[in-house]
Amino acid sequence: MTLQDDIMKTAEIIGKSNRVVIFTGAGISTESEIPDFRSPGGLWSKYDPDVYANYFLFLKNPSPFWTMHHEVVDMLLIAKPNPAHYSIFELEKMGKLKAIITQNVDMLHQRAGSGTVNDVPIYELHGAFGELYCLKCNKKYNHDEIKDLLTEKEKIVPYCECGGVIKPTTILFGEQLPSKILSGAINACNNCDCFLMIGSSLLVTPANQMPYFAKKKGAKIIFINKEDTFMNNIADFFLKGKVGEILPKIISYLK
Ligand code: APR
């Protein structure tokens, strides 16, 4: 089967589905100029995750994480959704999409309009860069407020007025995922008839368990990714290529 055959077949499957769940990874946002993590030149080639994204280290010393955060936050703020994000919003408008499960913290699904038409839940398994809170008193902050908290003395790590350290909801390695979000995502996978994985290496648990939940319940499993993943064997279709090119083509056959 050629890629074009797989695109047509995928469109046929989605055309017959009414309970599609979409699972996204960093690969959907690289065409919005946000590097992914593990491709050459990805974020982890610049910032060692054991130093910059380890939860236990953050609790001891939040500076490395905040140094990375300040360096990438402007890129996240100016990033725009790309055709792949908008294609997912199209699926929502068609009434076919039951949930979005994302590992991304860039909030580009929301910026593309997802969640505004049919209240499709967006399960942000790894949090969101723009939502921050105090680890001590749990006071909520947004990224605009953070700048006001930085002082000559405290240039990197923002502290709450109660003295606690502020952290984005971004999940670091070793940190528990929010149980309500995780159970909502698992429930969506258990009730879908088509599971579309888009742009993930599927290397991080428990996020990478989602396709298994859907598979177990008999859903069609479709992967769209630039590279093979180690879980390709569970996919009914693996469409190899750029998401921003493949997904709009699939949607165009549904209209
Ligand atoms: N089109 C299709 N696939 C792409 C594109 C693209 N334009 N760009 C990159 N990819 C693919 C890469 O080939 C890679 O397989 O997307 C995948 C991205 O994999 P990772 O960089 O590992 O990102 P992700 O799977 O989202 O990582 C999961 O790991 O470090 C943690 O918390 C972090 O949420 C992240 C998690």
PDB file of C-alpha atoms and ligand atoms in Angstrom, residues 24-28 30-31 36-39 44 49 103-105 126 171 173 198-204 224-229 241-244, ligand 1:
ATOM      1  CA  THR A  24      -0.698  14.012  20.017  1.00  0.00           C
ATOM      2  CA  GLY A  25       2.982  14.411  20.763  1.00  0.00           C
ATOM      3  CA  ALA A  26       5.600  17.075  20.058  1.00  0.00           C
ATOM      4  CA  GLY A  27       5.716  16.039  16.397  1.00  0.00           C
ATOM      5  CA  ILE A  28       2.475  17.889  15.715  1.00  0.00           C
ATOM      6  CA  THR A  30       7.381  21.072  14.997  1.00  0.00           C
ATOM      7  CA  GLU A  31       5.632  22.636  11.985  1.00  0.00           C
ATOM      8  CA  ASP A  36      10.293  18.217  19.559  1.00  0.00           C
ATOM      9  CA  PHE A  37      12.325  16.439  22.233  1.00  0.00           C
ATOM     10  CA  ARG A  38      14.150  13.505  20.661  1.00  0.00           C
ATOM     11  CA  SER A  39      14.680  14.335  16.989  1.00  0.00           C
ATOM     12  CA  TRP A  44      16.703  17.237  24.999  1.00  0.00           C
ATOM     13  CA  PRO A  49      16.319  16.259  30.996  1.00  0.00           C
ATOM     14  CA  GLN A 103       1.551  15.212  25.749  1.00  0.00           C
ATOM     15  CA  ASN A 104       2.243  18.777  24.601  1.00  0.00           C
ATOM     16  CA  VAL A 105       2.302  21.762  26.949  1.00  0.00           C
ATOM     17  CA  HIS A 126       1.899  16.647  30.800  1.00  0.00           C
ATOM     18  CA  ILE A 171       4.943  17.457  34.356  1.00  0.00           C
ATOM     19  CA  PHE A 173      10.267  13.338  34.979  1.00  0.00           C
ATOM     20  CA  ILE A 198      -0.025  11.938  15.777  1.00  0.00           C
ATOM     21  CA  GLY A 199       3.641  12.926  16.155  1.00  0.00           C
ATOM     22  CA  SER A 200       4.938  10.968  19.118  1.00  0.00           C
ATOM     23  CA  SER A 201       7.875   8.612  19.677  1.00  0.00           C
ATOM     24  CA  LEU A 202       5.662   6.810  22.237  1.00  0.00           C
ATOM     25  CA  LEU A 203       8.677   6.467  24.542  1.00  0.00           C
ATOM     26  CA  VAL A 204       7.206   7.952  27.724  1.00  0.00           C
ATOM     27  CA  ILE A 224       0.923   9.267  11.730  1.00  0.00           C
ATOM     28  CA  ASN A 225       4.608   9.977  12.389  1.00  0.00           C
ATOM     29  CA  LYS A 226       7.774  11.007  10.569  1.00  0.00           C
ATOM     30  CA  GLU A 227       9.656   7.979  11.948  1.00  0.00           C
ATOM     31  CA  ASP A 228       8.780   4.432  12.916  1.00  0.00           C
ATOM     32  CA  THR A 229       7.835   3.944  16.560  1.00  0.00           C
ATOM     33  CA  GLY A 241       5.478  11.471   6.862  1.00  0.00           C
ATOM     34  CA  LYS A 242       4.834  15.035   7.964  1.00  0.00           C
ATOM     35  CA  VAL A 243       1.641  15.461   9.951  1.00  0.00           C
ATOM     36  CA  GLY A 244       0.961  18.911   8.509  1.00  0.00           C
TER      37      GLY A 244
HETATM   38  N1  APR B   1       5.362  15.191  11.331  1.00  0.00           N
HETATM   39  C1  APR B   1       5.291  13.918  11.815  1.00  0.00           C
HETATM   40  N2  APR B   1       6.081  13.463  12.837  1.00  0.00           N
HETATM   41  C2  APR B   1       6.976  14.331  13.342  1.00  0.00           C
HETATM   42  C3  APR B   1       7.107  15.661  12.879  1.00  0.00           C
HETATM   43  C4  APR B   1       6.251  16.079  11.832  1.00  0.00           C
HETATM   44  N3  APR B   1       6.301  17.321  11.336  1.00  0.00           N
HETATM   45  N4  APR B   1       8.106  16.261  13.597  1.00  0.00           N
HETATM   46  C5  APR B   1       8.573  15.336  14.468  1.00  0.00           C
HETATM   47  N5  APR B   1       7.890  14.186  14.319  1.00  0.00           N
HETATM   48  C6  APR B   1       8.032  12.950  15.092  1.00  0.00           C
HETATM   49  C7  APR B   1       9.459  12.586  15.419  1.00  0.00           C
HETATM   50  O1  APR B   1      10.004  11.767  14.403  1.00  0.00           O
HETATM   51  C8  APR B   1       9.278  11.798  16.733  1.00  0.00           C
HETATM   52  O2  APR B   1       9.065  10.416  16.478  1.00  0.00           O
HETATM   53  O3  APR B   1       7.395  13.193  16.337  1.00  0.00           O
HETATM   54  C9  APR B   1       8.012  12.391  17.349  1.00  0.00           C
HETATM   55  C10 APR B   1       8.293  13.278  18.546  1.00  0.00           C
HETATM   56  O4  APR B   1       8.838  12.452  19.551  1.00  0.00           O
HETATM   57  P1  APR B   1       9.428  13.124  20.882  1.00  0.00           P
HETATM   58  O5  APR B   1      10.351  14.207  20.531  1.00  0.00           O
HETATM   59  O6  APR B   1       9.904  11.995  21.746  1.00  0.00           O
HETATM   60  O7  APR B   1       8.154  13.810  21.556  1.00  0.00           O
HETATM   61  P2  APR B   1       6.974  13.121  22.365  1.00  0.00           P
HETATM   62  O8  APR B   1       6.711  11.744  21.864  1.00  0.00           O
HETATM   63  O9  APR B   1       5.847  14.077  22.386  1.00  0.00           O
HETATM   64  O10 APR B   1       7.623  13.035  23.841  1.00  0.00           O
HETATM   65  C11 APR B   1       6.779  12.614  24.880  1.00  0.00           C
HETATM   66  O11 APR B   1       8.524  13.054  26.463  1.00  0.00           O
HETATM   67  O12 APR B   1      10.184  14.360  27.288  1.00  0.00           O
HETATM   68  C12 APR B   1       8.883  14.034  27.438  1.00  0.00           C
HETATM   69  O13 APR B   1       7.258  15.390  28.435  1.00  0.00           O
HETATM   70  C13 APR B   1       7.970  15.220  27.247  1.00  0.00           C
HETATM   71  O14 APR B   1       5.719  15.188  26.404  1.00  0.00           O
HETATM   72  C14 APR B   1       7.054  14.792  26.131  1.00  0.00           C
HETATM   73  C15 APR B   1       7.181  13.283  26.151  1.00  0.00           C
END
